[in-house]
Every structure is written in C-alpha cells, then in structure tokens.
PDB file of C-alpha atoms and ligand atoms in Angstrom:
ATOM      1  CA  MET A 269     -23.242 201.897 -25.821  1.00  0.00           C
ATOM      2  CA  GLU A 270     -24.288 199.307 -23.292  1.00  0.00           C
ATOM      3  CA  LYS A 271     -21.826 198.887 -20.413  1.00  0.00           C
ATOM      4  CA  ARG A 272     -20.877 195.716 -18.653  1.00  0.00           C
ATOM      5  CA  TYR A 273     -19.179 195.890 -15.229  1.00  0.00           C
ATOM      6  CA  PHE A 274     -16.979 193.088 -13.930  1.00  0.00           C
ATOM      7  CA  THR A 275     -15.908 192.703 -10.304  1.00  0.00           C
ATOM      8  CA  TYR A 276     -12.504 191.399  -9.178  1.00  0.00           C
ATOM      9  CA  GLN A 277     -14.316 188.287  -8.007  1.00  0.00           C
ATOM     10  CA  GLN A 278     -15.713 187.677 -11.497  1.00  0.00           C
ATOM     11  CA  ILE A 279     -12.330 188.397 -13.110  1.00  0.00           C
ATOM     12  CA  HIS A 280     -10.631 185.912 -10.806  1.00  0.00           C
ATOM     13  CA  LYS A 281     -13.142 183.183 -11.622  1.00  0.00           C
ATOM     14  CA  SER A 282     -12.922 183.966 -15.334  1.00  0.00           C
ATOM     15  CA  ALA A 283      -9.116 183.626 -15.204  1.00  0.00           C
ATOM     16  CA  GLN A 284      -9.504 180.354 -13.321  1.00  0.00           C
ATOM     17  CA  ARG A 285     -11.904 179.005 -15.976  1.00  0.00           C
ATOM     18  CA  ILE A 286      -9.404 179.963 -18.675  1.00  0.00           C
ATOM     19  CA  ALA A 287      -6.588 178.198 -16.818  1.00  0.00           C
ATOM     20  CA  GLU A 288      -8.776 175.108 -16.583  1.00  0.00           C
ATOM     21  CA  GLN A 289      -9.462 175.279 -20.328  1.00  0.00           C
ATOM     22  CA  VAL A 290      -5.717 175.541 -20.954  1.00  0.00           C
ATOM     23  CA  GLU A 291      -5.038 172.482 -18.819  1.00  0.00           C
ATOM     24  CA  ALA A 292      -7.858 170.502 -20.429  1.00  0.00           C
ATOM     25  CA  SER A 293      -6.607 171.345 -23.926  1.00  0.00           C
ATOM     26  CA  GLY A 294      -3.252 169.663 -23.445  1.00  0.00           C
ATOM     27  CA  PHE A 295      -1.445 172.897 -24.314  1.00  0.00           C
ATOM     28  CA  ASP A 296       1.216 173.213 -21.630  1.00  0.00           C
ATOM     29  CA  PRO A 297       2.780 176.694 -21.805  1.00  0.00           C
ATOM     30  CA  ASP A 298       6.393 177.301 -20.774  1.00  0.00           C
ATOM     31  CA  VAL A 299       5.804 181.002 -20.286  1.00  0.00           C
ATOM     32  CA  ILE A 300       2.967 183.505 -19.992  1.00  0.00           C
ATOM     33  CA  VAL A 301       3.371 186.743 -21.928  1.00  0.00           C
ATOM     34  CA  ALA A 302       1.147 189.489 -20.525  1.00  0.00           C
ATOM     35  CA  ILE A 303       0.155 192.396 -22.747  1.00  0.00           C
ATOM     36  CA  GLY A 304       0.148 195.549 -20.634  1.00  0.00           C
ATOM     37  CA  THR A 305      -1.553 196.998 -19.068  1.00  0.00           C
ATOM     38  CA  GLY A 306      -4.910 195.240 -19.296  1.00  0.00           C
ATOM     39  CA  GLY A 307      -3.319 191.795 -19.457  1.00  0.00           C
ATOM     40  CA  PHE A 308      -1.246 192.171 -16.284  1.00  0.00           C
ATOM     41  CA  ILE A 309      -3.827 191.287 -13.650  1.00  0.00           C
ATOM     42  CA  PRO A 310      -5.471 188.456 -15.646  1.00  0.00           C
ATOM     43  CA  ALA A 311      -2.029 186.959 -16.373  1.00  0.00           C
ATOM     44  CA  ARG A 312      -1.083 187.104 -12.708  1.00  0.00           C
ATOM     45  CA  ILE A 313      -4.244 185.273 -11.686  1.00  0.00           C
ATOM     46  CA  MET A 314      -3.685 182.618 -14.370  1.00  0.00           C
ATOM     47  CA  ARG A 315      -0.190 182.108 -12.974  1.00  0.00           C
ATOM     48  CA  THR A 316      -1.760 181.061  -9.672  1.00  0.00           C
ATOM     49  CA  TYR A 317      -3.349 178.113 -11.487  1.00  0.00           C
ATOM     50  CA  LEU A 318      -0.795 177.410 -14.231  1.00  0.00           C
ATOM     51  CA  GLY A 319       2.348 178.103 -12.188  1.00  0.00           C
ATOM     52  CA  LYS A 320       4.326 179.485 -15.097  1.00  0.00           C
ATOM     53  CA  PRO A 321       6.574 182.579 -15.217  1.00  0.00           C
ATOM     54  CA  ILE A 322       5.271 185.829 -16.693  1.00  0.00           C
ATOM     55  CA  LEU A 323       7.015 188.112 -19.161  1.00  0.00           C
ATOM     56  CA  ALA A 324       5.439 191.505 -19.803  1.00  0.00           C
ATOM     57  CA  VAL A 325       5.160 193.477 -23.008  1.00  0.00           C
ATOM     58  CA  GLY A 326       3.682 196.906 -23.600  1.00  0.00           C
ATOM     59  CA  VAL A 327       2.194 198.253 -26.798  1.00  0.00           C
ATOM     60  CA  ALA A 328       0.598 201.634 -27.354  1.00  0.00           C
ATOM     61  CA  TYR A 329      -1.347 203.588 -29.934  1.00  0.00           C
ATOM     62  CA  TYR A 330       0.234 206.914 -29.199  1.00  0.00           C
ATOM     63  CA  ASP A 331       3.680 208.276 -29.897  1.00  0.00           C
ATOM     64  CA  ILE A 332       6.164 210.024 -27.663  1.00  0.00           C
ATOM     65  CA  ASN A 333       4.242 213.317 -28.051  1.00  0.00           C
ATOM     66  CA  ASP A 334       0.959 211.650 -27.067  1.00  0.00           C
ATOM     67  CA  LYS A 335      -0.250 211.792 -30.683  1.00  0.00           C
ATOM     68  CA  PRO A 336      -2.423 208.861 -31.792  1.00  0.00           C
ATOM     69  CA  THR A 337      -0.785 206.397 -34.181  1.00  0.00           C
ATOM     70  CA  GLU A 338      -2.437 204.121 -36.753  1.00  0.00           C
ATOM     71  CA  SER A 339      -0.745 200.911 -35.687  1.00  0.00           C
ATOM     72  CA  PRO A 340       0.576 199.706 -32.362  1.00  0.00           C
ATOM     73  CA  ARG A 341       4.173 200.185 -31.383  1.00  0.00           C
ATOM     74  CA  LYS A 342       6.288 198.697 -28.670  1.00  0.00           C
ATOM     75  CA  VAL A 343       6.760 200.720 -25.534  1.00  0.00           C
ATOM     76  CA  GLN A 344       8.259 197.797 -23.699  1.00  0.00           C
ATOM     77  CA  TRP A 345       9.354 194.448 -25.064  1.00  0.00           C
ATOM     78  CA  ILE A 346      11.120 191.281 -24.072  1.00  0.00           C
ATOM     79  CA  GLU A 347      14.826 191.905 -24.413  1.00  0.00           C
ATOM     80  CA  GLU A 348      17.257 189.641 -22.645  1.00  0.00           C
ATOM     81  CA  ALA A 349      14.628 186.976 -22.178  1.00  0.00           C
ATOM     82  CA  GLU A 350      13.550 186.890 -25.809  1.00  0.00           C
ATOM     83  CA  LYS A 351      16.422 184.627 -26.772  1.00  0.00           C
ATOM     84  CA  LYS A 352      14.884 182.103 -24.458  1.00  0.00           C
ATOM     85  CA  LEU A 353      11.583 182.144 -26.314  1.00  0.00           C
ATOM     86  CA  SER A 354      12.770 179.999 -29.177  1.00  0.00           C
ATOM     87  CA  ASP A 355      11.176 176.564 -29.061  1.00  0.00           C
ATOM     88  CA  LYS A 356       9.009 177.637 -26.132  1.00  0.00           C
ATOM     89  CA  LYS A 357       5.255 177.420 -25.826  1.00  0.00           C
ATOM     90  CA  ILE A 358       3.801 180.853 -25.113  1.00  0.00           C
ATOM     91  CA  LEU A 359       0.443 181.720 -23.598  1.00  0.00           C
ATOM     92  CA  LEU A 360      -0.262 185.300 -24.701  1.00  0.00           C
ATOM     93  CA  VAL A 361      -2.681 187.018 -22.302  1.00  0.00           C
ATOM     94  CA  ASP A 362      -4.754 190.161 -22.634  1.00  0.00           C
ATOM     95  CA  GLU A 363      -7.974 191.326 -21.024  1.00  0.00           C
ATOM     96  CA  VAL A 364     -10.037 191.918 -24.153  1.00  0.00           C
ATOM     97  CA  ASP A 365     -10.030 191.003 -27.827  1.00  0.00           C
ATOM     98  CA  ASP A 366     -11.751 194.022 -29.349  1.00  0.00           C
ATOM     99  CA  THR A 367     -10.444 194.944 -32.808  1.00  0.00           C
ATOM    100  CA  ARG A 368      -7.769 192.202 -32.552  1.00  0.00           C
ATOM    101  CA  THR A 369      -5.124 194.639 -33.792  1.00  0.00           C
ATOM    102  CA  THR A 370      -2.985 194.409 -30.672  1.00  0.00           C
ATOM    103  CA  LEU A 371      -3.204 190.635 -30.526  1.00  0.00           C
ATOM    104  CA  GLU A 372      -2.226 190.255 -34.178  1.00  0.00           C
ATOM    105  CA  TYR A 373       0.686 192.637 -33.685  1.00  0.00           C
ATOM    106  CA  CYS A 374       1.959 190.818 -30.599  1.00  0.00           C
ATOM    107  CA  VAL A 375       1.602 187.355 -32.149  1.00  0.00           C
ATOM    108  CA  ARG A 376       3.536 188.431 -35.246  1.00  0.00           C
ATOM    109  CA  GLU A 377       6.267 190.068 -33.182  1.00  0.00           C
ATOM    110  CA  LEU A 378       6.585 187.040 -30.918  1.00  0.00           C
ATOM    111  CA  MET A 379       6.785 184.700 -33.904  1.00  0.00           C
ATOM    112  CA  ARG A 380      10.024 186.414 -34.899  1.00  0.00           C
ATOM    113  CA  HIS A 381      11.548 184.670 -31.900  1.00  0.00           C
ATOM    114  CA  HIS A 382      10.597 181.239 -33.250  1.00  0.00           C
ATOM    115  CA  PRO A 383       8.529 179.895 -30.392  1.00  0.00           C
ATOM    116  CA  GLU A 384       7.296 176.346 -30.683  1.00  0.00           C
ATOM    117  CA  GLU A 385       3.712 177.515 -30.293  1.00  0.00           C
ATOM    118  CA  ILE A 386       1.662 180.557 -29.358  1.00  0.00           C
ATOM    119  CA  ALA A 387      -1.778 180.310 -27.772  1.00  0.00           C
ATOM    120  CA  ILE A 388      -4.024 183.221 -26.819  1.00  0.00           C
ATOM    121  CA  ALA A 389      -6.029 183.740 -23.647  1.00  0.00           C
ATOM    122  CA  VAL A 390      -8.394 186.663 -23.122  1.00  0.00           C
ATOM    123  CA  LEU A 391     -10.968 187.341 -20.429  1.00  0.00           C
ATOM    124  CA  ASN A 392     -13.388 188.668 -23.013  1.00  0.00           C
ATOM    125  CA  ASN A 393     -13.796 188.432 -26.748  1.00  0.00           C
ATOM    126  CA  LYS A 394     -16.169 190.797 -28.494  1.00  0.00           C
ATOM    127  CA  ASP A 395     -18.220 189.112 -31.162  1.00  0.00           C
ATOM    128  CA  LYS A 396     -17.782 191.728 -33.902  1.00  0.00           C
ATOM    129  CA  PRO A 397     -15.928 192.185 -37.193  1.00  0.00           C
ATOM    130  CA  LYS A 398     -12.196 192.279 -36.458  1.00  0.00           C
ATOM    131  CA  LYS A 399      -9.495 194.440 -38.021  1.00  0.00           C
ATOM    132  CA  GLY A 400      -6.709 192.070 -37.071  1.00  0.00           C
ATOM    133  CA  THR A 401      -6.332 188.432 -38.068  1.00  0.00           C
ATOM    134  CA  LEU A 402      -4.507 185.741 -36.181  1.00  0.00           C
ATOM    135  CA  PRO A 403      -1.917 183.717 -38.078  1.00  0.00           C
ATOM    136  CA  SER A 404      -2.806 180.070 -38.652  1.00  0.00           C
ATOM    137  CA  GLU A 405       0.028 179.148 -36.294  1.00  0.00           C
ATOM    138  CA  VAL A 406      -2.274 180.111 -33.424  1.00  0.00           C
ATOM    139  CA  LYS A 407      -3.969 176.800 -32.716  1.00  0.00           C
ATOM    140  CA  HIS A 408      -5.508 177.581 -29.337  1.00  0.00           C
ATOM    141  CA  TYR A 409      -7.680 180.534 -28.391  1.00  0.00           C
ATOM    142  CA  PHE A 410      -9.005 180.509 -24.822  1.00  0.00           C
ATOM    143  CA  VAL A 411     -11.720 182.923 -23.750  1.00  0.00           C
ATOM    144  CA  GLY A 412     -13.474 183.493 -20.436  1.00  0.00           C
ATOM    145  CA  GLU A 413     -16.658 185.021 -21.806  1.00  0.00           C
ATOM    146  CA  THR A 414     -17.673 186.182 -25.270  1.00  0.00           C
ATOM    147  CA  LEU A 415     -19.759 189.348 -25.353  1.00  0.00           C
ATOM    148  CA  GLY A 416     -21.392 191.503 -27.981  1.00  0.00           C
ATOM    149  CA  ASP A 417     -20.037 194.890 -28.937  1.00  0.00           C
ATOM    150  CA  THR A 418     -20.493 196.377 -25.460  1.00  0.00           C
ATOM    151  CA  TRP A 419     -18.165 198.558 -23.412  1.00  0.00           C
ATOM    152  CA  ILE A 420     -16.599 196.509 -20.643  1.00  0.00           C
ATOM    153  CA  VAL A 421     -15.705 198.245 -17.382  1.00  0.00           C
ATOM    154  CA  TYR A 422     -12.934 196.409 -15.525  1.00  0.00           C
ATOM    155  CA  PRO A 423     -12.472 196.875 -11.781  1.00  0.00           C
ATOM    156  CA  TRP A 424      -8.890 198.164 -12.088  1.00  0.00           C
ATOM    157  CA  ASP A 425     -10.272 201.266 -13.844  1.00  0.00           C
ATOM    158  CA  ALA A 426     -12.595 202.071 -10.946  1.00  0.00           C
ATOM    159  CA  HIS A 427     -12.018 205.217  -8.907  1.00  0.00           C
ATOM    160  CA  ASP A 428     -14.640 204.079  -6.438  1.00  0.00           C
ATOM    161  CA  ILE A 429     -14.529 200.299  -6.229  1.00  0.00           C
ATOM    162  CA  ASP A 430     -17.617 200.068  -4.004  1.00  0.00           C
ATOM    163  CA  GLU A 431     -19.674 202.038  -6.480  1.00  0.00           C
ATOM    164  CA  HIS A 432     -18.234 199.880  -9.275  1.00  0.00           C
ATOM    165  CA  ASP A 433     -19.316 196.700  -7.478  1.00  0.00           C
ATOM    166  CA  GLN A 434     -22.769 198.227  -6.976  1.00  0.00           C
ATOM    167  CA  LEU A 435     -23.071 198.857 -10.701  1.00  0.00           C
ATOM    168  CA  ALA A 436     -21.801 195.330 -11.434  1.00  0.00           C
ATOM    169  CA  SER A 437     -24.499 193.834  -9.234  1.00  0.00           C
ATOM    170  CA  HIS A 438     -27.198 195.518 -11.331  1.00  0.00           C
ATOM    171  CA  THR A 439     -26.045 194.052 -14.656  1.00  0.00           C
TER     172      THR A 439
HETATM  173  P1  G4P B1405      -7.223 194.063 -29.281  1.00  0.00           P
HETATM  174  O1  G4P B1405      -6.222 194.209 -30.354  1.00  0.00           O
HETATM  175  O2  G4P B1405      -6.774 193.202 -28.132  1.00  0.00           O
HETATM  176  O3  G4P B1405      -8.577 193.725 -29.790  1.00  0.00           O
HETATM  177  O4  G4P B1405      -7.370 195.449 -28.574  1.00  0.00           O
HETATM  178  P2  G4P B1405      -7.444 196.844 -29.290  1.00  0.00           P
HETATM  179  O5  G4P B1405      -6.088 197.204 -29.767  1.00  0.00           O
HETATM  180  O6  G4P B1405      -8.560 196.879 -30.253  1.00  0.00           O
HETATM  181  O7  G4P B1405      -7.812 197.743 -28.069  1.00  0.00           O
HETATM  182  C1  G4P B1405      -7.312 199.037 -27.899  1.00  0.00           C
HETATM  183  C2  G4P B1405      -7.432 199.448 -26.455  1.00  0.00           C
HETATM  184  O8  G4P B1405      -8.813 199.533 -26.115  1.00  0.00           O
HETATM  185  C3  G4P B1405      -6.823 198.449 -25.486  1.00  0.00           C
HETATM  186  O9  G4P B1405      -6.302 199.157 -24.397  1.00  0.00           O
HETATM  187  C4  G4P B1405      -8.025 197.684 -24.966  1.00  0.00           C
HETATM  188  O10 G4P B1405      -7.770 197.182 -23.694  1.00  0.00           O
HETATM  189  C5  G4P B1405      -9.060 198.762 -24.942  1.00  0.00           C
HETATM  190  N1  G4P B1405     -10.447 198.259 -24.991  1.00  0.00           N
HETATM  191  C6  G4P B1405     -11.099 197.761 -26.046  1.00  0.00           C
HETATM  192  N2  G4P B1405     -12.360 197.428 -25.709  1.00  0.00           N
HETATM  193  C7  G4P B1405     -12.499 197.718 -24.397  1.00  0.00           C
HETATM  194  C8  G4P B1405     -13.592 197.614 -23.469  1.00  0.00           C
HETATM  195  O11 G4P B1405     -14.700 197.187 -23.786  1.00  0.00           O
HETATM  196  N3  G4P B1405     -13.360 198.032 -22.201  1.00  0.00           N
HETATM  197  C9  G4P B1405     -12.147 198.537 -21.803  1.00  0.00           C
HETATM  198  N4  G4P B1405     -12.022 198.908 -20.548  1.00  0.00           N
HETATM  199  N5  G4P B1405     -11.088 198.655 -22.664  1.00  0.00           N
HETATM  200  C10 G4P B1405     -11.280 198.251 -23.943  1.00  0.00           C
HETATM  201  P3  G4P B1405      -4.796 199.606 -24.393  1.00  0.00           P
HETATM  202  O12 G4P B1405      -4.664 200.828 -25.206  1.00  0.00           O
HETATM  203  O13 G4P B1405      -3.938 198.450 -24.727  1.00  0.00           O
HETATM  204  O14 G4P B1405      -4.612 200.027 -22.913  1.00  0.00           O
HETATM  205  P4  G4P B1405      -4.567 199.161 -21.569  1.00  0.00           P
HETATM  206  O15 G4P B1405      -5.818 199.550 -20.851  1.00  0.00           O
HETATM  207  O16 G4P B1405      -4.556 197.698 -21.886  1.00  0.00           O
HETATM  208  O17 G4P B1405      -3.345 199.638 -20.928  1.00  0.00           O
HETATM  209 MG1   MG B1406      -5.131 196.057 -23.370  1.00  0.00          MG
END
C-alpha cells in the first residue's frame, strides 16, 4: 500500500487549518474531547488556536489479555467531568477517520451525556467505504486533508525523526 509521511510541521499547519474552519463555521465548542492516542497531539495543537479545555478518552480493539476484539471498548473515559458535558458543545478530535468505527462509537457514547452538539475534527479522512456511520446529530465534520486509501505515517510513530522527515520530503 502506498505510504504518506507527514512531518510535525505539516501536522501543526493541518491542525491550524482545522481550527480556522471551526471558527469560520460558527460552531463554538465548549470542550475538546481527544481520542487517544492518535488524537492527543492534534487536539493539543487545536487548543492553541481554539483555547478550549481538553478531555481525553481512550478506546481499544484488544482486551485485557491483548486479544483482538470485534468492537471498540473503553480503556479510559470521562468520569467526573462527564456530568459537565450535558448541554455542552463538544469538538471530538482524532488523527484519522479510517473505518469510522471508533468515531461512531465515541459519538454514540458521548451522546449518552446529552451534549448540546457534537462536531468532529480529524487531520485526515480516507475516502473509502466506511464501516461506521455518524448519527445525524453530527452537523459539522472538519478535516485537514482527505486522502485515498493509503497508509499514513505520523511523526509521533517515528523511531528516527530525521529519517522520517527525509521520507516525507520525497512524497
Ligand atoms: P476510525 O474509527 O477513526 O476510522 O479509526 P479505526 O478504528 O478504523 O482505526 C483503528 C486504528 O488504526 C486507530 O488506531 C487508527 O489510528 C489506526 N489507523 C487507521 N488508519 C491509519 C493510517 O493510515 N495510519 C496510521 N498510522 N494509523 C491508522 P488506534 O488503535 O486507535 O491506536 P492509536 O494509534 O490512535 O493509539
Ligand atoms: Mg486513533
């Protein structure tokens, strides 16, 4: 599969573009919810521009014995703070919308806390058939760059960041 490398510089600018889209849309989030771990760094950069607090959630596709599971499960979720989500506008952030399973799961779980609105922001959406569907309550979907069905290599996965940046400069 074709690979696409992104540098931290590109990620930062992508997150900035998303924040600008959010501001231009009129959607004014009260809180950012970052889906870990891929959503952590993008959410933090968006906070620089949007100035809103971040709550973190973690979902995984493996169980306690490291066995793969069919559907996502919570490994970390909003506890004390979740009461405060009712009537709030949430910006749900992840790095990539691939199958959409995780995003659907997180939107549905967050909706149980009766937020006023949930919008989604991802650095990259893959233009491909999706397994997950987003509820009609999701009115805003912000994306940095839409790609085909390629494998994206993010800088935080690099063991050698200089080599990673080299590879990014060739694509
Ligand atoms: P989605 O619902 O947001 O579409 O994500 P999906 O569950 O399909 O993705 C499963 C895992 O695969 C996620 O990681 C996601 O980040 C990762 N993934 C999907 N496509 C790519 C890609 O092109 N490049 C990279 N680097 N990762 C990809 P996860 O299990 O949630 O782990 P984490 O890395 O976020 O901690
Ligand atoms: Mg992820």
